[in-house]
Every structure is written in C-alpha cells, then in structure tokens.
PDB file of C-alpha atoms in Angstrom:
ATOM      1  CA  UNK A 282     -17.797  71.571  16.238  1.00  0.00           C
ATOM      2  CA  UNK A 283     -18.751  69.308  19.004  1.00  0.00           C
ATOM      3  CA  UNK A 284     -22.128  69.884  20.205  1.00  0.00           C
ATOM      4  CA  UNK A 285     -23.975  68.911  23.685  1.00  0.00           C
ATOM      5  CA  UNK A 286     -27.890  69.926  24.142  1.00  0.00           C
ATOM      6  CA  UNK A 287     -30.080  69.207  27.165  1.00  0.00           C
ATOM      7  CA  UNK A 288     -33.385  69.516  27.456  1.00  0.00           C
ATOM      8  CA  UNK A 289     -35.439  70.948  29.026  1.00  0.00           C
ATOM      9  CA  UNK A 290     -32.946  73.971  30.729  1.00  0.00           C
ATOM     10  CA  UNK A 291     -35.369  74.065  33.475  1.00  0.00           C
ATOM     11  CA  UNK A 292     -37.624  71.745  35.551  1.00  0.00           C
ATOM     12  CA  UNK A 293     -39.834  72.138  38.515  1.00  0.00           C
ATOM     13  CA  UNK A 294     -41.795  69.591  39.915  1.00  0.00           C
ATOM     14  CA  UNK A 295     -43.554  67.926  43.016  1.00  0.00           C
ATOM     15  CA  UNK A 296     -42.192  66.258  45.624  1.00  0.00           C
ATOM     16  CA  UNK A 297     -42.470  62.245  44.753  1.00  0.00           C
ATOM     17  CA  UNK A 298     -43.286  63.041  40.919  1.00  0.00           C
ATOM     18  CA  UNK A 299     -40.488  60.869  38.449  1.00  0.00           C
ATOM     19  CA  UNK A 300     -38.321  63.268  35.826  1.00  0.00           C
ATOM     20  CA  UNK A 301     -36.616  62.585  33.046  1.00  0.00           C
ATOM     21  CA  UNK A 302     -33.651  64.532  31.813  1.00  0.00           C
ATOM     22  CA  UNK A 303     -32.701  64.491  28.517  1.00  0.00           C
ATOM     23  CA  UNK A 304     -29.136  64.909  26.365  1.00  0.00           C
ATOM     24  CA  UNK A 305     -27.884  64.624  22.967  1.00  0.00           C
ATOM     25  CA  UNK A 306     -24.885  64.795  21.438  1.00  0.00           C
ATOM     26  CA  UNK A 307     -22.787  65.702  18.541  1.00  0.00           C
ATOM     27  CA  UNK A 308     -19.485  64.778  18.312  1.00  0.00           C
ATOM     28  CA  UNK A 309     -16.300  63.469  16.853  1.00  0.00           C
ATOM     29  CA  UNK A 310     -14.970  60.004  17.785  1.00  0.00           C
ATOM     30  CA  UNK A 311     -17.703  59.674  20.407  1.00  0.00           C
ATOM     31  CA  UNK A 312     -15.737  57.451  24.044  1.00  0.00           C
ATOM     32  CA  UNK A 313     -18.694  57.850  26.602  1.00  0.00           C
ATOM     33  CA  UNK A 314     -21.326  60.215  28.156  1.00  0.00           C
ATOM     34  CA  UNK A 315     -21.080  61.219  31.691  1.00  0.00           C
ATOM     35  CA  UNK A 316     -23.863  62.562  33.919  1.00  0.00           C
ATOM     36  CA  UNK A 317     -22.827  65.221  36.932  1.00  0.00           C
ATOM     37  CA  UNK A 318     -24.852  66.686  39.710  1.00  0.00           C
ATOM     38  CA  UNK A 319     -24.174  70.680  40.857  1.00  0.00           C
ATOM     39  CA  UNK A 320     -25.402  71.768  43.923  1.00  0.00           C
ATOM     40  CA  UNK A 321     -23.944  74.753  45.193  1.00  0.00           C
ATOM     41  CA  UNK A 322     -19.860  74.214  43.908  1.00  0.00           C
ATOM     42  CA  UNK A 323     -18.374  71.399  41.840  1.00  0.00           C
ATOM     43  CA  UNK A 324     -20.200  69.223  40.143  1.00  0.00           C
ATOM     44  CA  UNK A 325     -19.896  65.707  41.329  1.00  0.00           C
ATOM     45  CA  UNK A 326     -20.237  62.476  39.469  1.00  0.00           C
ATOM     46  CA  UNK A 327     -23.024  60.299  38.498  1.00  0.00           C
ATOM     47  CA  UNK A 328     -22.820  58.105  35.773  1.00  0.00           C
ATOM     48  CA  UNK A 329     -20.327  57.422  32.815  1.00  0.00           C
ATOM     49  CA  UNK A 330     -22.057  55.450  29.922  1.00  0.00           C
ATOM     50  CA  UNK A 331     -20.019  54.059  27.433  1.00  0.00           C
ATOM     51  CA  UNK A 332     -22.420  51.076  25.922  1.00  0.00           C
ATOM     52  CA  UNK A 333     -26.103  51.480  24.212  1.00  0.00           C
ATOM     53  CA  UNK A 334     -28.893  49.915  25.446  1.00  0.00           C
ATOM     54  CA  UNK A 335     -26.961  49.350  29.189  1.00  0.00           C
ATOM     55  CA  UNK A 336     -28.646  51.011  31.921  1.00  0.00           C
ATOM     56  CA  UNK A 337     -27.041  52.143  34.613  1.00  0.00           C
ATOM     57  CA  UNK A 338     -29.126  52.931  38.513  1.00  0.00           C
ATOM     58  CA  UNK A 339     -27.852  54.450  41.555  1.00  0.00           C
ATOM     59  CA  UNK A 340     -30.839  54.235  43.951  1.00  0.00           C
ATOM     60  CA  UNK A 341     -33.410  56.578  42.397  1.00  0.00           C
ATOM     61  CA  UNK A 342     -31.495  57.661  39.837  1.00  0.00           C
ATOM     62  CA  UNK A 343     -30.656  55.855  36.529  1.00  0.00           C
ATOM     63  CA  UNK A 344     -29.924  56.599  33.332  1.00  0.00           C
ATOM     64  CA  UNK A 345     -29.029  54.935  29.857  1.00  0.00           C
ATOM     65  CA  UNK A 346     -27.380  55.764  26.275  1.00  0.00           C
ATOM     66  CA  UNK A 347     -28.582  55.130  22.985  1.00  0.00           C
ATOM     67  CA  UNK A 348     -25.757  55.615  20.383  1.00  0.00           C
ATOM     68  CA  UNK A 349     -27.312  55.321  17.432  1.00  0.00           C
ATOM     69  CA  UNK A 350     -29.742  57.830  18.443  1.00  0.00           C
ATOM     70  CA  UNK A 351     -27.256  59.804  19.915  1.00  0.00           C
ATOM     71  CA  UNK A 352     -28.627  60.455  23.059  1.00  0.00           C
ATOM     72  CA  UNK A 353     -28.803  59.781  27.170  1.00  0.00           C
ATOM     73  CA  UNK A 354     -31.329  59.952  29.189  1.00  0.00           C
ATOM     74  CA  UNK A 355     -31.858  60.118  33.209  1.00  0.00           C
ATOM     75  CA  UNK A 356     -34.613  59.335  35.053  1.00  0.00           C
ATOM     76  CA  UNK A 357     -35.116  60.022  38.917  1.00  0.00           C
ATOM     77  CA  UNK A 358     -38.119  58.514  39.979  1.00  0.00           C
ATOM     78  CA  UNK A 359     -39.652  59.810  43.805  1.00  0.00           C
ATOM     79  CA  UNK A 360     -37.936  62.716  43.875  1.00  0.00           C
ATOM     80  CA  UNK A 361     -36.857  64.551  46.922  1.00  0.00           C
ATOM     81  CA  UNK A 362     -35.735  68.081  47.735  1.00  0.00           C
ATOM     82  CA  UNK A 363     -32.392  66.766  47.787  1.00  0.00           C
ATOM     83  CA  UNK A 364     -32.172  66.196  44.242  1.00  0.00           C
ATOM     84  CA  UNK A 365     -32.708  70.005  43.459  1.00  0.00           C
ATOM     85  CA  UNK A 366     -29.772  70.951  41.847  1.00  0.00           C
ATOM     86  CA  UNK A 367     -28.029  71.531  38.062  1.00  0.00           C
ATOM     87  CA  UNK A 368     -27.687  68.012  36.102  1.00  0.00           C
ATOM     88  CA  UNK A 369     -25.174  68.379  33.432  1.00  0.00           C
ATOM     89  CA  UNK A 370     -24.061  66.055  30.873  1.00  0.00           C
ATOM     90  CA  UNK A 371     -21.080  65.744  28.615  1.00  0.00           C
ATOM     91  CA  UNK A 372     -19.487  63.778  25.836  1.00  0.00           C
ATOM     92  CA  UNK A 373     -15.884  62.439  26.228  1.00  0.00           C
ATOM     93  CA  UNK A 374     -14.394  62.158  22.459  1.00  0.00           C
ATOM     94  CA  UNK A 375     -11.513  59.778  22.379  1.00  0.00           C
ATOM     95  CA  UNK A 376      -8.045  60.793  20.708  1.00  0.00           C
ATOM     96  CA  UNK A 377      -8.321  63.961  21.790  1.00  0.00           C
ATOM     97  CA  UNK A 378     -10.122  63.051  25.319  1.00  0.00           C
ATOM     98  CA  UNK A 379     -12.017  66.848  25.344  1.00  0.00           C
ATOM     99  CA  UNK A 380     -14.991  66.957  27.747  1.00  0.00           C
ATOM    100  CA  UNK A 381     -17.693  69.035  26.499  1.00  0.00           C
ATOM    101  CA  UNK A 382     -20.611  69.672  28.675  1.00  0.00           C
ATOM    102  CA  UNK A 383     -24.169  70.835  28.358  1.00  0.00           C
ATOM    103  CA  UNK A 384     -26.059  73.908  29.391  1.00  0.00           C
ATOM    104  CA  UNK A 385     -27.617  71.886  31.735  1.00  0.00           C
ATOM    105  CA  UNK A 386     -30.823  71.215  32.934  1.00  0.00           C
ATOM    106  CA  UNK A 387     -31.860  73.131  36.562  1.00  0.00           C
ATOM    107  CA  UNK A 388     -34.377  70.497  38.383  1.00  0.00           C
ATOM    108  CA  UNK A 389     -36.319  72.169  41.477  1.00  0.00           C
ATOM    109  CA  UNK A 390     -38.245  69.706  43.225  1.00  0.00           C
ATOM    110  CA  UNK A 391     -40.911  71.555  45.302  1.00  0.00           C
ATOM    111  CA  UNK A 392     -42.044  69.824  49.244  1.00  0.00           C
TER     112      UNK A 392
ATOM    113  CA  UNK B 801      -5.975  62.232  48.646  1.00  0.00           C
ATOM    114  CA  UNK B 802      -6.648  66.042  47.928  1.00  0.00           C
ATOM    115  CA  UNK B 803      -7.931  65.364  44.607  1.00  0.00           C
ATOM    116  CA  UNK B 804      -8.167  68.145  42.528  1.00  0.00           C
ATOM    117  CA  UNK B 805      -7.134  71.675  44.318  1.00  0.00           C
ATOM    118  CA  UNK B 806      -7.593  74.783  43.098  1.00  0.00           C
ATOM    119  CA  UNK B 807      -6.563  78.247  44.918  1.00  0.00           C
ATOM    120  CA  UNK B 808      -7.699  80.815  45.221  1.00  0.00           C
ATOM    121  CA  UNK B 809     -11.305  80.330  45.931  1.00  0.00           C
ATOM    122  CA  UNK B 810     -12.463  84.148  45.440  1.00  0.00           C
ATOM    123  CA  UNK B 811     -10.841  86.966  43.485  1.00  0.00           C
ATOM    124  CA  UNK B 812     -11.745  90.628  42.539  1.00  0.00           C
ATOM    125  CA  UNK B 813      -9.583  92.058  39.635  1.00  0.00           C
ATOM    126  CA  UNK B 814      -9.837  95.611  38.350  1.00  0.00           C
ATOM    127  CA  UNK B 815     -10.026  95.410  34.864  1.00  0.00           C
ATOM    128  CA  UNK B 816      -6.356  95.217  33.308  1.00  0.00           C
ATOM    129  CA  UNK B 817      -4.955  93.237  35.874  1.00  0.00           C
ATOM    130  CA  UNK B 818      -3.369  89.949  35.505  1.00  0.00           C
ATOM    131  CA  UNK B 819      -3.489  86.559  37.223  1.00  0.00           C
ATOM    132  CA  UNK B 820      -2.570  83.240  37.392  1.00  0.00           C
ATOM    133  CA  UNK B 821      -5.563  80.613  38.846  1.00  0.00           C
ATOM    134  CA  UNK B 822      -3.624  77.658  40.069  1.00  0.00           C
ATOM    135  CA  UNK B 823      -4.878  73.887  39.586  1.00  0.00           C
ATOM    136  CA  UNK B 824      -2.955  70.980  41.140  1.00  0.00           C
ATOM    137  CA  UNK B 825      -3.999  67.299  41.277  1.00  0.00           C
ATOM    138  CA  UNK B 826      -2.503  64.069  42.930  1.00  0.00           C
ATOM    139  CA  UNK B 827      -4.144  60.904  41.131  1.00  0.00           C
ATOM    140  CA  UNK B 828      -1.731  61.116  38.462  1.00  0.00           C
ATOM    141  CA  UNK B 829      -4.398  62.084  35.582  1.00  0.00           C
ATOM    142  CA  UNK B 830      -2.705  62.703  32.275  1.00  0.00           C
ATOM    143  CA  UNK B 831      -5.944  64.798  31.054  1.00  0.00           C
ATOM    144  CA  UNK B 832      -6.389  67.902  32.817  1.00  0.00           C
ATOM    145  CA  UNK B 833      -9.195  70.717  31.618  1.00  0.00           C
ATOM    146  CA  UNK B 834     -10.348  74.558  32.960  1.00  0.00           C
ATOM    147  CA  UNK B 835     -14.059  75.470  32.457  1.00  0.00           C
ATOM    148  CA  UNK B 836     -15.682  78.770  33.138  1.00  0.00           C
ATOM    149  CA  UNK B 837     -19.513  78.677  34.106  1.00  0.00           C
ATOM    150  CA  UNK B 838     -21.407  81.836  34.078  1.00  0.00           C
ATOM    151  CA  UNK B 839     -24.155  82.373  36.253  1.00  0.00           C
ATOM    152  CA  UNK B 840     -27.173  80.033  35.345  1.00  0.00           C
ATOM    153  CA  UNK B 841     -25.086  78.465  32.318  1.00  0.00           C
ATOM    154  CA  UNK B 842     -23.491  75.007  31.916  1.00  0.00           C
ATOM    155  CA  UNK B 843     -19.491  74.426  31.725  1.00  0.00           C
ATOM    156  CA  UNK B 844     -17.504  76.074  28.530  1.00  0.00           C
ATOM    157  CA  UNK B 845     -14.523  74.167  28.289  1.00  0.00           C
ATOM    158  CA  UNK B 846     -11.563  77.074  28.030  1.00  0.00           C
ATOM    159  CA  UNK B 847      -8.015  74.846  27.878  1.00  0.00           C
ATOM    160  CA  UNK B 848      -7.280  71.373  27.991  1.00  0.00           C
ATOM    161  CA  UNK B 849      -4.193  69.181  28.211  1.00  0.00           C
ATOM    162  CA  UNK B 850      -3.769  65.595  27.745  1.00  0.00           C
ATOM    163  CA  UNK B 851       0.109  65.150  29.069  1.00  0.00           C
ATOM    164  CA  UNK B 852       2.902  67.526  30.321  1.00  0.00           C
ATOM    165  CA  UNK B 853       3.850  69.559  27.411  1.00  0.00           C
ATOM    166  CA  UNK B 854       0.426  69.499  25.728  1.00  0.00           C
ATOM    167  CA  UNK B 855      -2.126  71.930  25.944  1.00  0.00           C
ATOM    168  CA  UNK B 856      -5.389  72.556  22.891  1.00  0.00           C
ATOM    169  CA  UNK B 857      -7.380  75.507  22.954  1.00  0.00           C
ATOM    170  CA  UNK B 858     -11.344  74.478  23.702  1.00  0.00           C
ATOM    171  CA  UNK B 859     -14.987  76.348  23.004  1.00  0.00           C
ATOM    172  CA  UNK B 860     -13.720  79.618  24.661  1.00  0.00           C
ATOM    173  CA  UNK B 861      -9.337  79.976  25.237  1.00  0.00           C
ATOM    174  CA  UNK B 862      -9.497  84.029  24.190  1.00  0.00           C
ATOM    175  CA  UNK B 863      -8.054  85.877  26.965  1.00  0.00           C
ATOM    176  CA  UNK B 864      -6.207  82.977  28.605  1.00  0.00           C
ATOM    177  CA  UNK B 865      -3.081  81.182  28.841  1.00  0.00           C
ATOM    178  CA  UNK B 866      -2.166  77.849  30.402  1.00  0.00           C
ATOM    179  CA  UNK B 867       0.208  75.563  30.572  1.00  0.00           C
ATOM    180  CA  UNK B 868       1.275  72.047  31.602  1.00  0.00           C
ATOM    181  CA  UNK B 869       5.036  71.785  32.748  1.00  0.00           C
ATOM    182  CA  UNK B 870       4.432  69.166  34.936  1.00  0.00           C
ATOM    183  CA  UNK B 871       1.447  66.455  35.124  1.00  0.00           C
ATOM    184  CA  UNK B 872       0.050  67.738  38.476  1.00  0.00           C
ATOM    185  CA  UNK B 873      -0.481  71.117  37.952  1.00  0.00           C
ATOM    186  CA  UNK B 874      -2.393  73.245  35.107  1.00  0.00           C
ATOM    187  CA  UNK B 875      -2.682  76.751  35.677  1.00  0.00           C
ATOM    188  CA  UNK B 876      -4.424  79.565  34.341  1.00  0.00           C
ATOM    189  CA  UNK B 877      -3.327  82.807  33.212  1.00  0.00           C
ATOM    190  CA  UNK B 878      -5.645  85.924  32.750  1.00  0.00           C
ATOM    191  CA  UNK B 879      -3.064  88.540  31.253  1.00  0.00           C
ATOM    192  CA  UNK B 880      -5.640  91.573  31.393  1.00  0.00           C
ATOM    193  CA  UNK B 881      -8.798  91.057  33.242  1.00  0.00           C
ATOM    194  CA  UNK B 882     -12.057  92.175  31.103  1.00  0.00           C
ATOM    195  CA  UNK B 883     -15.116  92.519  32.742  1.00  0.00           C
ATOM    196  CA  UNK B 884     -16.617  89.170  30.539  1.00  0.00           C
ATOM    197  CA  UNK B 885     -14.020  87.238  32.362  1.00  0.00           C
ATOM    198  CA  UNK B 886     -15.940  87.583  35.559  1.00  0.00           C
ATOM    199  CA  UNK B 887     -17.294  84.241  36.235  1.00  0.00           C
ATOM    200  CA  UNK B 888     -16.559  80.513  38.168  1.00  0.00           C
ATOM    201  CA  UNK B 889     -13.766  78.860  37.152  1.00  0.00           C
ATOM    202  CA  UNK B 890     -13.311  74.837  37.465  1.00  0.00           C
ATOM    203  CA  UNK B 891     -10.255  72.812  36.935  1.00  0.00           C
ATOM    204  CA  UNK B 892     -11.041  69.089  36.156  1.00  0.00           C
ATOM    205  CA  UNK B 893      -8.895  65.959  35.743  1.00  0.00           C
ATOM    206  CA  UNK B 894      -9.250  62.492  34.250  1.00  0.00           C
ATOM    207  CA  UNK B 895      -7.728  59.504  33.300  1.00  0.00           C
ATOM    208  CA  UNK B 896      -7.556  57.656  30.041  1.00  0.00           C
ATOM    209  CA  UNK B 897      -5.429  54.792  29.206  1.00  0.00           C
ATOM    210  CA  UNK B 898      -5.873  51.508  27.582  1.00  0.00           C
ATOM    211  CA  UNK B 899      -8.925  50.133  28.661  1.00  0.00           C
ATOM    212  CA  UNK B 900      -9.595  52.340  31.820  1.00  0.00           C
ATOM    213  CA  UNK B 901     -11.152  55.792  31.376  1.00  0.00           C
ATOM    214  CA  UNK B 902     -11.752  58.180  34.576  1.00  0.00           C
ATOM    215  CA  UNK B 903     -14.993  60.257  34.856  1.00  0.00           C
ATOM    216  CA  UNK B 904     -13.267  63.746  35.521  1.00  0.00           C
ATOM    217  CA  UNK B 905     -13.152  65.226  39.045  1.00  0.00           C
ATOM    218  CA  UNK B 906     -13.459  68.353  39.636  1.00  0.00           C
ATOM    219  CA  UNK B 907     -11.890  70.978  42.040  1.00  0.00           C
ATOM    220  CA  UNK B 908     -14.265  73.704  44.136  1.00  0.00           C
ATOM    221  CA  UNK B 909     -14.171  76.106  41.633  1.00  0.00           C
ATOM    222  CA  UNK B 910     -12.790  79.700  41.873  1.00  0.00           C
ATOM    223  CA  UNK B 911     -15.048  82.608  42.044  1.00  0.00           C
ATOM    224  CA  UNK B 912     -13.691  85.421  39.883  1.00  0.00           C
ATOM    225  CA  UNK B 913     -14.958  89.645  39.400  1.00  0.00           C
ATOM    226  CA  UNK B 914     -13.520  91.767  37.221  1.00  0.00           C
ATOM    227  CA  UNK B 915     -14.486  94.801  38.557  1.00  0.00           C
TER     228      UNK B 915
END
C-alpha cells in the first residue's frame, strides 16, 4: 500500500525563526513529490519535485527530494504569520497517476 | 478559466439520504481525483479516474460511487449518508502525458454533515 508520512504533525514557532518540514514516502513506480499549502479551503500549489538532489525556491520557501532516501524536505526560512497554515505533501505514482497525500504538518508561526 | 468547480459548497444530510457532489473542470485534465479531509487530518484519496470511462477505487471508496462519462466532470455519489461521511470533500485534476505532468488543482472543497 502506498504510504506518505510527515513529520512533525504540528509546529509552532517564532516569528523570523527558519522550519523545516519533513516527508517520506512509500510507493509504487514513484513520478514526483508535490508540496501544497492549506489555509482556510483548497490547498494550493507549491512545488512538484521530480529529480534528487535539485532544489527548488520560491522566495522563502524551498524545498528538495532525495530519492534514494525517499524523502522531501521544505525549508521556510524568516517566517511570517502568513505562512501559518497546513503543508501537505504527496507522491504522484506513474501508470496509475494516484495522488496520495500526507497527514500533514500544521505550522503556526507566532508575532 | 474556472478551473476546477465543485457545487455545492455546504450540505446537511440526515442520515440515509443520498447525494450526488458534482466536480467539473475546463483544462482538459485526463486525471481527475475526490479526497475527503476530516477535521485536523490530511487528504484520503476516495476515487480516482485517469480518462472518461475509467474510474479505481483509492485509500477510502466505501460508501461512494463515481463516475467519469465525460472528461470534464467527476461526480460523487453518497447513496446513504452515515454520520462518518461528514467531512470536506475536494475534487482535484491533473495532467499527465508524455513528458508534461500537471501538479493537481484543486476545487474549494464542499463542506458536508450528516446529521
């Protein structure tokens, strides 16, 4: 069964302070990892990792894959209370193109 | 472009009840997927369907129908409403073809109680 574990499920930290999200994954005929944001509705996209070692950055946020560790990490360094929200990541599996997400990982940034 | 809609945004159902959520989308995606999230959880994929015709049960189908006549639209069917069914429902599209994969957008989600 495909598998998709963040850590940890819950973060809170300082205003300014850098976090780093973690995600690993199980799956059959692995295509790419995918990062979303959810504030208060629909998730909305972030980054879609398909290459090891390759790091991606939007602004303060980046992130990277490792594939033969099986795992993605993303970092947001100077955080602001805007970037309180639910950061999910899944696992596309090609063939079969299923999406399976994570529990997630709840991020509070306190002022 | 509308991206992905989904209707209707809030629902109560008395247990027993039956409903179709509805889930249309106009970037001609071929892979189309519903997800429930409970409260505090992460996504549980529920259906998925990679083409018209084509639909695979995911982590939790029990309780729910869909289908894919056409490639825009992918609803869902509750056939009787059970109290565990109350939850947030996403629809989600992507594309995947050759060399160019989609991330999957998502629709605003349907809040649903089964009362």
């Amino acid at each position: 069964e495909d598998k998709v574990v963040q850590s940890p499920l819950s973060l809170v930290v300082h205003e300014g302070d850098t976090v780093t999200l973690n995600c690993s994954y199980e799956v059959t005929n692995f295509r790419s990892l995918l990062w979303y944001k959810q504030e208060k509705k629909a998730p909305t996209f972030l980054f879609m990792l398909t290459s090891s070692g390759i790091e991606k950055k939007s602004g303060r946020l980046s992130s990277i894959l490792d594939k033969k560790e099986l795992f993605s990490i993303l970092n947001i360094t100077a955080t602001q209370t805007g970037d309180s929200a639910i950061y999910l990541c899944a696992a596309a599996t090609g063939g079969n193109e299923k999406l399976t997400f994570g529990t997630g990982t709840r991020l509070t940034i306190i002022p | 472009n509308a991206g992905v809609t989904q209707t209707p945004k809030f629902r109560i159902l008395k247990i027993g009840q039956s409903m179709t959520l509805q889930c249309t989308q106009d970037m001609n995606h071929n892979y189309m997927y519903w997800y429930r999230q409970d409260p505090g959880m992460g996504l549980k994929l529920i259906y998925y369907s990679v083409g018209a015709g084509i639909t695979d049960k995911g982590e939790v189908p029990n309780g729910y129908n869909v289908s894919r006549s056409t490639t825009e639209d992918f609803p869902l069917r509750l056939e009787l409403a059970a109290p565990s069914q109350t939850s947030v429902y996403f629809c989600a599209s992507s594309y995947s073809g050759g060399a160019k994969n989609t991330e999957a957008f998502f629709g605003q989600g349907t809040r649903l109680t089964v009362v």
